[in-house]
Coordinates of C-alpha atoms in Angstrom, one line a residue:
X1 CA 166.5 206.7 220.3
X2 CA 164.4 204.9 217.6
X3 CA 161.3 205.4 219.7
X4 CA 161.9 209.1 220.0
X5 CA 162.5 209.4 216.3
X6 CA 159.2 207.6 215.6
X7 CA 157.3 209.9 217.9
X8 CA 158.8 213.0 216.2
X9 CA 158.1 211.6 212.8
X10 CA 154.4 211.0 213.8
X11 CA 154.0 214.5 215.2
X12 CA 155.4 215.9 212.0
X13 CA 153.0 213.9 209.9
X14 CA 150.0 214.9 212.0
X15 CA 151.1 218.6 211.7
X16 CA 151.3 218.3 208.0
X17 CA 147.9 216.7 207.7
X18 CA 146.4 219.6 209.6
X19 CA 147.9 222.1 207.2
X20 CA 145.5 224.3 205.2
X21 CA 145.4 223.2 201.6
X22 CA 144.4 226.4 199.7
X23 CA 141.7 225.9 197.1
X24 CA 141.6 227.7 193.8
X25 CA 140.7 231.4 194.4
X26 CA 137.1 231.8 194.0
X27 CA 134.8 234.7 193.1
X28 CA 134.6 237.2 196.0
X29 CA 138.2 236.4 196.7
X30 CA 140.8 234.1 197.6
X31 CA 140.7 235.1 201.2
X32 CA 137.2 233.7 201.9
X33 CA 137.7 230.1 200.7
X34 CA 139.7 228.9 203.7
X35 CA 138.2 226.0 205.6
X36 CA 138.2 227.6 209.1
X37 CA 136.1 230.6 208.2
X38 CA 134.0 232.3 210.9
X39 CA 130.2 232.7 210.1
X40 CA 129.3 235.8 208.0
X41 CA 127.6 238.7 209.8
X42 CA 127.2 241.0 206.8
X43 CA 127.3 240.4 203.1
X44 CA 126.7 243.2 200.6
X45 CA 126.7 243.0 196.8
X46 CA 126.8 246.3 194.9
X47 CA 126.2 246.1 191.1
X48 CA 125.0 248.1 188.2
X49 CA 125.3 251.8 187.6
X50 CA 126.4 253.4 184.3
X51 CA 130.0 252.1 184.8
X52 CA 128.9 248.5 185.6
X53 CA 130.0 248.3 189.2
X54 CA 130.6 244.9 190.6
X55 CA 131.6 245.0 194.3
X56 CA 131.3 242.7 197.3
X57 CA 131.7 243.3 201.1
X58 CA 131.9 240.5 203.6
X59 CA 132.2 240.9 207.4
X60 CA 132.4 237.8 209.7
X61 CA 131.4 237.7 213.3
X62 CA 135.0 238.0 214.4
X63 CA 135.3 241.4 212.6
X64 CA 137.4 240.2 209.6
X65 CA 136.2 242.4 206.6
X66 CA 136.9 241.8 202.9
X67 CA 136.0 244.2 200.2
X68 CA 136.3 243.2 196.5
X69 CA 136.1 245.5 193.5
X70 CA 135.7 243.5 190.3
X71 CA 134.3 246.4 188.2
X72 CA 137.3 246.5 185.8
X73 CA 140.2 244.5 187.1
X74 CA 140.1 242.7 190.4
X75 CA 141.3 244.5 193.5
X76 CA 140.6 243.6 197.1
X77 CA 141.2 244.8 200.6
X78 CA 141.2 242.8 203.9
X79 CA 141.1 244.5 207.2
X80 CA 140.1 243.8 210.9
X81 CA 137.4 245.7 212.7
X82 CA 137.9 246.5 216.3
X83 CA 135.3 245.3 218.9
X84 CA 133.8 248.8 219.0
X85 CA 133.6 249.0 215.3
X86 CA 131.9 245.6 215.1
X87 CA 129.4 246.7 217.8
X88 CA 128.7 249.9 215.9
X89 CA 128.0 247.9 212.8
X90 CA 125.5 245.7 214.5
X91 CA 123.9 248.7 216.2
X92 CA 123.6 250.4 212.8
X93 CA 121.2 247.6 211.7
X94 CA 119.4 247.1 214.9
X95 CA 118.7 250.8 215.6
X96 CA 117.4 251.3 212.1
X97 CA 115.0 248.4 212.5
X98 CA 116.5 246.3 209.7
X99 CA 114.5 243.2 210.4
X100 CA 111.3 245.2 210.1
X101 CA 112.1 246.3 206.5
X102 CA 110.4 244.8 203.5
X103 CA 112.5 242.7 201.1
X104 CA 112.7 245.2 198.1
X105 CA 112.8 248.9 197.7
X106 CA 113.2 250.3 194.1
X107 CA 112.2 253.5 192.4
X108 CA 110.9 252.5 188.9
X109 CA 111.6 256.0 187.6
X110 CA 115.3 255.7 188.2
X111 CA 117.6 254.0 185.6
X112 CA 121.2 253.0 185.9
X113 CA 121.2 253.1 189.7
X114 CA 123.3 250.9 191.9
X115 CA 121.7 247.7 193.0
X116 CA 122.3 246.8 196.7
X117 CA 121.7 243.2 198.0
X118 CA 122.2 243.3 201.7
X119 CA 122.3 240.2 203.9
X120 CA 122.6 240.7 207.7
X121 CA 122.5 238.0 210.4
X122 CA 121.9 238.5 214.1
X123 CA 120.7 236.1 216.8
X124 CA 120.4 233.3 214.3
X125 CA 118.1 235.3 212.1
X126 CA 119.1 236.4 208.6
X127 CA 117.3 238.9 206.4
X128 CA 118.1 240.0 202.8
X129 CA 117.0 243.4 201.5
X130 CA 117.5 244.6 198.0
X131 CA 117.3 248.3 197.0
X132 CA 118.5 251.0 194.6
X133 CA 118.6 253.4 197.5
X134 CA 116.4 255.9 195.7
X135 CA 113.2 254.0 196.7
X136 CA 114.5 253.2 200.2
X137 CA 113.0 254.6 203.4
X138 CA 115.2 256.8 205.5
X139 CA 116.3 254.1 207.9
X140 CA 117.5 251.9 205.0
X141 CA 119.3 254.9 203.5
X142 CA 121.1 255.4 206.8
X143 CA 122.2 251.7 206.6
X144 CA 123.5 252.1 203.0
X145 CA 125.3 255.3 204.1
X146 CA 126.9 253.3 206.9
X147 CA 127.9 250.5 204.6
X148 CA 129.8 253.0 202.3
X149 CA 131.5 254.4 205.4
X150 CA 132.5 250.9 206.4
X151 CA 133.9 250.2 202.9
X152 CA 136.1 253.3 203.2
X153 CA 137.4 252.0 206.6
X154 CA 138.1 248.5 205.2
X155 CA 140.1 250.0 202.3
X156 CA 142.2 252.0 204.7
X157 CA 144.7 249.3 205.4
X158 CA 147.8 251.4 205.4
X159 CA 149.2 249.2 202.7
X160 CA 150.1 250.0 199.1
X161 CA 150.0 246.8 197.0
X162 CA 151.5 246.6 193.5
X163 CA 151.9 243.7 191.1
X164 CA 154.6 243.7 188.4
X165 CA 155.4 241.2 185.7
X166 CA 158.7 240.8 184.0
X167 CA 156.9 241.1 180.7
X168 CA 153.5 241.4 179.2
X169 CA 154.0 238.5 176.7
X170 CA 155.0 234.9 177.4
X171 CA 156.1 232.5 174.7
X172 CA 155.3 228.9 175.5
X173 CA 158.4 227.3 176.9
X174 CA 159.5 230.5 178.6
X175 CA 158.7 231.8 182.0
X176 CA 157.5 235.1 183.5
X177 CA 158.3 236.5 186.9
X178 CA 155.4 237.8 189.0
X179 CA 156.3 240.2 191.9
X180 CA 154.1 241.5 194.6
X181 CA 155.3 244.7 196.3
X182 CA 153.9 245.5 199.7
X183 CA 154.6 249.0 201.1
X184 CA 153.6 250.6 204.4
X185 CA 152.1 253.9 203.3
X186 CA 151.8 255.2 206.9
X187 CA 154.2 257.1 209.1
X188 CA 153.8 254.4 211.8
X189 CA 154.5 250.6 211.7
X190 CA 151.8 248.3 210.4
X191 CA 151.5 244.7 211.8
X192 CA 150.5 242.0 209.3
X193 CA 148.7 239.1 211.0
X194 CA 149.0 235.7 209.3
X195 CA 147.1 232.6 210.2
X196 CA 149.4 230.1 208.5
X197 CA 152.9 229.7 207.0
X198 CA 151.5 231.2 203.8
X199 CA 152.3 234.8 203.2
X200 CA 151.1 235.3 199.6
X201 CA 149.6 233.8 196.5
X202 CA 149.7 234.5 192.8
X203 CA 147.1 233.4 190.2
X204 CA 146.0 233.6 186.6
X205 CA 142.5 233.6 185.0
X206 CA 141.6 233.4 181.4
X207 CA 140.5 236.8 180.2
X208 CA 137.7 235.5 178.0
X209 CA 136.3 233.2 180.7
X210 CA 134.0 233.9 183.6
X211 CA 135.7 236.4 185.9
X212 CA 135.7 234.0 188.7
X213 CA 137.5 231.2 186.8
X214 CA 141.0 230.8 188.2
X215 CA 143.1 228.4 186.0
X216 CA 146.3 228.6 188.0
X217 CA 147.4 229.7 191.4
X218 CA 150.8 229.3 193.0
X219 CA 149.5 227.8 196.3
X220 CA 147.4 225.1 194.6
X221 CA 149.7 222.2 195.3
X222 CA 151.2 223.5 198.5
X223 CA 150.5 222.8 202.2
X224 CA 151.0 225.3 205.0
X225 CA 151.4 224.7 208.7
X226 CA 148.8 226.4 210.8
X227 CA 150.6 229.0 212.9
X228 CA 149.6 232.4 214.1
X229 CA 152.4 234.9 213.3
X230 CA 152.9 238.6 213.0
X231 CA 155.2 240.6 210.7
X232 CA 155.9 244.3 211.3
X233 CA 156.3 246.7 208.4
X234 CA 158.1 249.9 209.4
X235 CA 156.9 253.2 208.1
X236 CA 157.5 253.4 204.3
X237 CA 159.1 249.9 204.3
X238 CA 158.6 247.8 201.2
X239 CA 158.7 244.0 201.0
X240 CA 158.4 241.9 197.9
X241 CA 157.4 238.4 197.1
X242 CA 158.2 236.8 193.7
X243 CA 157.4 233.6 191.9
X244 CA 158.2 232.3 188.4
X245 CA 155.4 230.9 186.2
X246 CA 155.7 228.8 183.1
X247 CA 152.2 229.4 181.7
X248 CA 150.8 226.0 182.8
X249 CA 147.4 225.7 184.6
X250 CA 146.8 223.7 187.8
X251 CA 146.6 220.5 185.8
X252 CA 149.9 221.0 184.1
X253 CA 148.5 222.1 180.7
X254 CA 149.9 225.0 178.8
X255 CA 147.6 228.0 178.4
X256 CA 147.5 230.3 175.4
X257 CA 145.7 233.6 174.9
X258 CA 144.9 236.5 177.1
X259 CA 145.0 236.0 180.9
X260 CA 144.8 238.3 183.9
X261 CA 147.6 237.7 186.4
X262 CA 146.9 238.6 190.0
X263 CA 148.5 238.4 193.5
X264 CA 147.3 238.3 197.1
X265 CA 148.8 239.2 200.4
X266 CA 147.0 236.8 202.7
X267 CA 147.5 238.7 205.9
X268 CA 145.1 241.0 207.9
X269 CA 145.4 243.7 206.8
X270 CA 146.1 242.5 203.3
X271 CA 144.5 242.2 199.9
X272 CA 145.2 242.2 196.2
X273 CA 146.5 244.8 193.8
X274 CA 145.0 245.5 190.4
X275 CA 145.5 242.6 188.0
X276 CA 147.9 242.7 185.0
X277 CA 147.0 241.5 181.5
X278 CA 149.4 238.9 180.1
X279 CA 149.4 237.4 176.6
X280 CA 150.6 233.8 176.2
X281 CA 151.7 232.8 172.7
X282 CA 152.6 229.6 171.1
X283 CA 155.3 229.3 168.4
X284 CA 152.7 229.4 165.7
X285 CA 151.6 232.8 166.9
X286 CA 155.0 234.3 166.2

Protein backbone atom coordinates (compact mmCIF):
# COMPACT_ATOMS: atom_id res chain seq x y z
CA UNK A 1 0.00 0.00 0.00
CA UNK A 2 2.85 2.41 0.87
CA UNK A 3 4.48 1.57 -2.46
CA UNK A 4 1.30 2.46 -4.37
CA UNK A 5 0.97 5.71 -2.43
CA UNK A 6 4.56 6.66 -3.25
CA UNK A 7 3.98 6.03 -6.97
CA UNK A 8 0.82 8.12 -6.97
CA UNK A 9 2.60 10.93 -5.12
CA UNK A 10 5.47 10.85 -7.63
CA UNK A 11 3.08 10.98 -10.58
CA UNK A 12 1.32 13.98 -9.05
CA UNK A 13 4.62 15.78 -8.52
CA UNK A 14 5.70 15.13 -12.10
CA UNK A 15 2.36 16.37 -13.39
CA UNK A 16 2.61 19.55 -11.34
CA UNK A 17 6.14 20.20 -12.57
CA UNK A 18 4.90 19.95 -16.13
CA UNK A 19 2.27 22.62 -15.52
CA UNK A 20 2.35 25.83 -17.47
CA UNK A 21 3.48 28.70 -15.26
CA UNK A 22 2.00 31.76 -16.95
CA UNK A 23 4.33 34.72 -17.29
CA UNK A 24 3.32 38.33 -16.88
CA UNK A 25 1.20 39.37 -19.85
CA UNK A 26 3.39 40.99 -22.42
CA UNK A 27 2.89 43.43 -25.26
CA UNK A 28 1.02 41.81 -28.08
CA UNK A 29 -0.91 39.90 -25.58
CA UNK A 30 -1.09 37.45 -22.87
CA UNK A 31 -1.98 34.66 -25.22
CA UNK A 32 1.37 34.59 -26.97
CA UNK A 33 3.73 34.21 -24.00
CA UNK A 34 3.07 30.53 -23.40
CA UNK A 35 6.11 28.26 -23.55
CA UNK A 36 4.72 25.77 -26.09
CA UNK A 37 3.93 28.19 -28.87
CA UNK A 38 4.00 27.09 -32.50
CA UNK A 39 6.29 29.01 -34.91
CA UNK A 40 4.83 32.21 -36.34
CA UNK A 41 3.69 32.15 -39.97
CA UNK A 42 2.52 35.75 -40.30
CA UNK A 43 3.17 38.82 -38.16
CA UNK A 44 1.69 42.21 -39.00
CA UNK A 45 2.12 45.54 -37.20
CA UNK A 46 -0.26 48.35 -38.17
CA UNK A 47 0.57 51.75 -36.71
CA UNK A 48 0.11 55.45 -37.40
CA UNK A 49 -2.77 57.24 -39.03
CA UNK A 50 -4.48 60.35 -37.70
CA UNK A 51 -5.96 58.44 -34.75
CA UNK A 52 -2.66 56.80 -33.79
CA UNK A 53 -3.53 53.19 -34.58
CA UNK A 54 -1.52 50.47 -32.81
CA UNK A 55 -2.53 46.96 -33.89
CA UNK A 56 -0.85 43.57 -34.18
CA UNK A 57 -1.84 40.36 -35.95
CA UNK A 58 -0.10 37.02 -35.34
CA UNK A 59 -0.86 33.72 -37.05
CA UNK A 60 1.11 30.58 -36.21
CA UNK A 61 1.69 27.58 -38.49
CA UNK A 62 -1.12 25.68 -36.77
CA UNK A 63 -3.65 28.39 -37.63
CA UNK A 64 -4.01 30.05 -34.24
CA UNK A 65 -4.61 33.75 -34.89
CA UNK A 66 -4.40 36.61 -32.39
CA UNK A 67 -5.35 40.20 -33.17
CA UNK A 68 -4.56 42.96 -30.67
CA UNK A 69 -5.85 46.51 -30.81
CA UNK A 70 -3.98 48.82 -28.44
CA UNK A 71 -5.00 52.08 -30.08
CA UNK A 72 -6.88 53.41 -27.03
CA UNK A 73 -7.52 50.67 -24.49
CA UNK A 74 -6.40 47.13 -25.07
CA UNK A 75 -8.71 44.62 -26.70
CA UNK A 76 -7.79 41.32 -28.29
CA UNK A 77 -9.35 38.47 -30.22
CA UNK A 78 -8.11 34.89 -30.52
CA UNK A 79 -9.46 32.53 -33.15
CA UNK A 80 -8.56 29.37 -35.04
CA UNK A 81 -8.21 29.26 -38.82
CA UNK A 82 -9.42 26.16 -40.62
CA UNK A 83 -6.99 24.20 -42.80
CA UNK A 84 -8.51 25.74 -45.92
CA UNK A 85 -8.27 29.24 -44.47
CA UNK A 86 -4.64 28.65 -43.57
CA UNK A 87 -3.91 27.37 -47.09
CA UNK A 88 -5.63 30.42 -48.56
CA UNK A 89 -3.47 32.69 -46.42
CA UNK A 90 -0.26 31.05 -47.61
CA UNK A 91 -1.45 31.17 -51.23
CA UNK A 92 -2.26 34.87 -50.87
CA UNK A 93 1.42 35.57 -50.31
CA UNK A 94 2.83 33.06 -52.79
CA UNK A 95 0.49 33.91 -55.70
CA UNK A 96 1.29 37.60 -55.26
CA UNK A 97 5.06 36.95 -55.33
CA UNK A 98 5.67 38.24 -51.83
CA UNK A 99 9.28 37.06 -51.70
CA UNK A 100 10.08 39.03 -54.88
CA UNK A 101 8.95 42.32 -53.35
CA UNK A 102 11.34 45.03 -52.23
CA UNK A 103 11.67 45.81 -48.52
CA UNK A 104 9.95 49.22 -48.47
CA UNK A 105 7.15 50.92 -50.41
CA UNK A 106 6.12 54.42 -49.31
CA UNK A 107 4.55 57.43 -51.02
CA UNK A 108 6.44 60.52 -49.76
CA UNK A 109 3.49 62.74 -50.74
CA UNK A 110 1.11 61.04 -48.28
CA UNK A 111 0.99 62.07 -44.61
CA UNK A 112 -0.73 60.35 -41.67
CA UNK A 113 -1.03 57.04 -43.51
CA UNK A 114 -1.05 53.66 -41.82
CA UNK A 115 2.34 51.97 -41.55
CA UNK A 116 2.30 48.23 -42.25
CA UNK A 117 5.21 46.02 -41.17
CA UNK A 118 4.54 42.55 -42.61
CA UNK A 119 6.63 39.49 -41.79
CA UNK A 120 5.84 36.21 -43.58
CA UNK A 121 7.67 32.88 -43.23
CA UNK A 122 7.46 29.98 -45.68
CA UNK A 123 9.80 27.05 -46.34
CA UNK A 124 12.25 28.36 -43.70
CA UNK A 125 12.47 31.70 -45.48
CA UNK A 126 11.29 34.94 -43.83
CA UNK A 127 10.78 38.31 -45.46
CA UNK A 128 9.73 41.63 -43.93
CA UNK A 129 8.06 44.29 -46.06
CA UNK A 130 7.07 47.76 -44.85
CA UNK A 131 4.57 49.97 -46.66
CA UNK A 132 1.97 52.72 -46.30
CA UNK A 133 -0.07 50.92 -49.01
CA UNK A 134 -0.24 54.12 -51.09
CA UNK A 135 3.19 53.51 -52.57
CA UNK A 136 2.69 49.75 -52.88
CA UNK A 137 2.48 47.80 -56.15
CA UNK A 138 -0.79 46.07 -56.96
CA UNK A 139 0.31 42.64 -55.73
CA UNK A 140 1.26 44.06 -52.32
CA UNK A 141 -2.04 45.98 -52.16
CA UNK A 142 -3.85 42.67 -52.67
CA UNK A 143 -1.90 41.20 -49.77
CA UNK A 144 -2.79 44.16 -47.52
CA UNK A 145 -6.44 43.81 -48.55
CA UNK A 146 -6.28 40.11 -47.67
CA UNK A 147 -4.75 40.94 -44.29
CA UNK A 148 -7.66 43.24 -43.45
CA UNK A 149 -10.13 40.54 -44.51
CA UNK A 150 -8.29 38.09 -42.26
CA UNK A 151 -8.48 40.51 -39.32
CA UNK A 152 -12.25 40.68 -39.79
CA UNK A 153 -12.41 36.88 -39.67
CA UNK A 154 -10.26 36.69 -36.53
CA UNK A 155 -12.51 39.24 -34.80
CA UNK A 156 -15.57 37.16 -35.67
CA UNK A 157 -15.27 34.86 -32.65
CA UNK A 158 -18.98 34.67 -31.86
CA UNK A 159 -18.18 35.90 -28.36
CA UNK A 160 -19.05 39.11 -26.57
CA UNK A 161 -16.54 39.80 -23.80
CA UNK A 162 -17.16 42.39 -21.10
CA UNK A 163 -15.18 43.42 -18.02
CA UNK A 164 -16.86 44.99 -15.01
CA UNK A 165 -15.34 46.33 -11.78
CA UNK A 166 -17.17 46.64 -8.47
CA UNK A 167 -15.95 50.23 -8.34
CA UNK A 168 -13.74 52.67 -10.23
CA UNK A 169 -11.82 53.70 -7.09
CA UNK A 170 -9.92 51.54 -4.61
CA UNK A 171 -8.68 52.72 -1.21
CA UNK A 172 -5.56 50.94 0.01
CA UNK A 173 -6.61 48.21 2.40
CA UNK A 174 -9.86 47.57 0.52
CA UNK A 175 -10.49 45.24 -2.42
CA UNK A 176 -12.12 45.42 -5.81
CA UNK A 177 -13.95 42.64 -7.67
CA UNK A 178 -13.11 42.10 -11.33
CA UNK A 179 -15.64 40.12 -13.36
CA UNK A 180 -15.26 38.83 -16.91
CA UNK A 181 -18.54 38.12 -18.70
CA UNK A 182 -18.44 35.79 -21.71
CA UNK A 183 -21.55 35.66 -23.91
CA UNK A 184 -22.20 33.55 -26.99
CA UNK A 185 -23.63 36.12 -29.42
CA UNK A 186 -24.51 33.52 -32.03
CA UNK A 187 -27.69 31.49 -32.54
CA UNK A 188 -25.70 28.24 -32.44
CA UNK A 189 -23.38 26.80 -29.76
CA UNK A 190 -19.75 27.93 -29.59
CA UNK A 191 -17.08 25.54 -28.34
CA UNK A 192 -14.23 27.02 -26.30
CA UNK A 193 -10.98 25.07 -26.59
CA UNK A 194 -8.60 25.26 -23.61
CA UNK A 195 -5.05 23.89 -23.53
CA UNK A 196 -4.69 23.79 -19.73
CA UNK A 197 -6.66 23.99 -16.52
CA UNK A 198 -6.61 27.78 -16.78
CA UNK A 199 -9.79 29.42 -18.10
CA UNK A 200 -9.08 33.12 -17.56
CA UNK A 201 -6.70 35.76 -16.29
CA UNK A 202 -7.00 39.28 -14.92
CA UNK A 203 -4.30 41.94 -14.89
CA UNK A 204 -3.47 45.56 -14.09
CA UNK A 205 -0.98 47.91 -15.65
CA UNK A 206 0.01 51.38 -14.49
CA UNK A 207 -1.64 53.94 -16.76
CA UNK A 208 1.39 56.24 -16.83
CA UNK A 209 3.86 53.47 -17.63
CA UNK A 210 4.68 51.79 -20.92
CA UNK A 211 1.52 50.21 -22.30
CA UNK A 212 3.11 46.78 -22.16
CA UNK A 213 4.08 46.98 -18.48
CA UNK A 214 1.87 44.61 -16.49
CA UNK A 215 2.32 45.10 -12.73
CA UNK A 216 -0.15 42.44 -11.55
CA UNK A 217 -1.89 39.44 -13.01
CA UNK A 218 -4.01 36.85 -11.24
CA UNK A 219 -2.26 33.81 -12.74
CA UNK A 220 1.23 35.03 -11.83
CA UNK A 221 1.75 32.65 -8.89
CA UNK A 222 -0.43 29.77 -10.08
CA UNK A 223 0.29 26.50 -11.87
CA UNK A 224 -2.12 24.80 -14.25
CA UNK A 225 -2.18 21.16 -15.32
CA UNK A 226 -1.72 20.69 -19.07
CA UNK A 227 -4.97 19.17 -20.32
CA UNK A 228 -6.95 19.70 -23.51
CA UNK A 229 -10.58 20.42 -22.71
CA UNK A 230 -13.63 21.89 -24.39
CA UNK A 231 -16.44 23.97 -22.94
CA UNK A 232 -19.66 24.48 -24.92
CA UNK A 233 -21.52 27.78 -24.72
CA UNK A 234 -25.12 27.51 -25.86
CA UNK A 235 -26.68 30.24 -27.98
CA UNK A 236 -27.00 33.47 -25.95
CA UNK A 237 -25.48 31.77 -22.89
CA UNK A 238 -23.34 33.89 -20.57
CA UNK A 239 -20.65 32.68 -18.18
CA UNK A 240 -18.77 34.82 -15.72
CA UNK A 241 -15.39 34.61 -13.99
CA UNK A 242 -14.54 36.75 -10.98
CA UNK A 243 -11.52 37.48 -8.82
CA UNK A 244 -10.90 39.89 -5.94
CA UNK A 245 -7.81 42.11 -5.99
CA UNK A 246 -6.33 44.07 -3.09
CA UNK A 247 -4.28 46.52 -5.15
CA UNK A 248 -0.91 44.77 -4.70
CA UNK A 249 1.49 44.06 -7.56
CA UNK A 250 3.09 40.70 -8.30
CA UNK A 251 5.74 41.39 -5.65
CA UNK A 252 3.19 42.10 -2.95
CA UNK A 253 3.67 45.87 -2.97
CA UNK A 254 0.72 48.27 -2.88
CA UNK A 255 0.11 50.30 -6.03
CA UNK A 256 -1.25 53.85 -6.02
CA UNK A 257 -2.45 56.01 -8.87
CA UNK A 258 -4.20 55.24 -12.13
CA UNK A 259 -4.18 51.72 -13.54
CA UNK A 260 -5.89 49.95 -16.40
CA UNK A 261 -7.55 46.70 -15.31
CA UNK A 262 -7.99 43.99 -17.91
CA UNK A 263 -9.14 40.41 -18.35
CA UNK A 264 -8.54 37.54 -20.74
CA UNK A 265 -10.46 34.45 -21.75
CA UNK A 266 -7.57 32.10 -22.57
CA UNK A 267 -9.52 29.79 -24.87
CA UNK A 268 -9.71 29.53 -28.65
CA UNK A 269 -11.84 31.37 -29.59
CA UNK A 270 -11.16 33.86 -26.84
CA UNK A 271 -9.63 37.25 -26.21
CA UNK A 272 -9.81 40.30 -24.00
CA UNK A 273 -12.50 42.98 -23.60
CA UNK A 274 -11.75 46.68 -23.38
CA UNK A 275 -9.84 47.63 -20.25
CA UNK A 276 -11.30 49.64 -17.39
CA UNK A 277 -9.59 52.53 -15.63
CA UNK A 278 -9.18 52.16 -11.86
CA UNK A 279 -7.89 54.77 -9.40
CA UNK A 280 -6.06 53.41 -6.34
CA UNK A 281 -5.81 55.89 -3.46
CA UNK A 282 -3.92 55.93 -0.19
CA UNK A 283 -5.40 57.35 3.01
CA UNK A 284 -3.46 60.59 2.44
CA UNK A 285 -5.32 61.10 -0.85
CA UNK A 286 -8.70 61.22 0.90
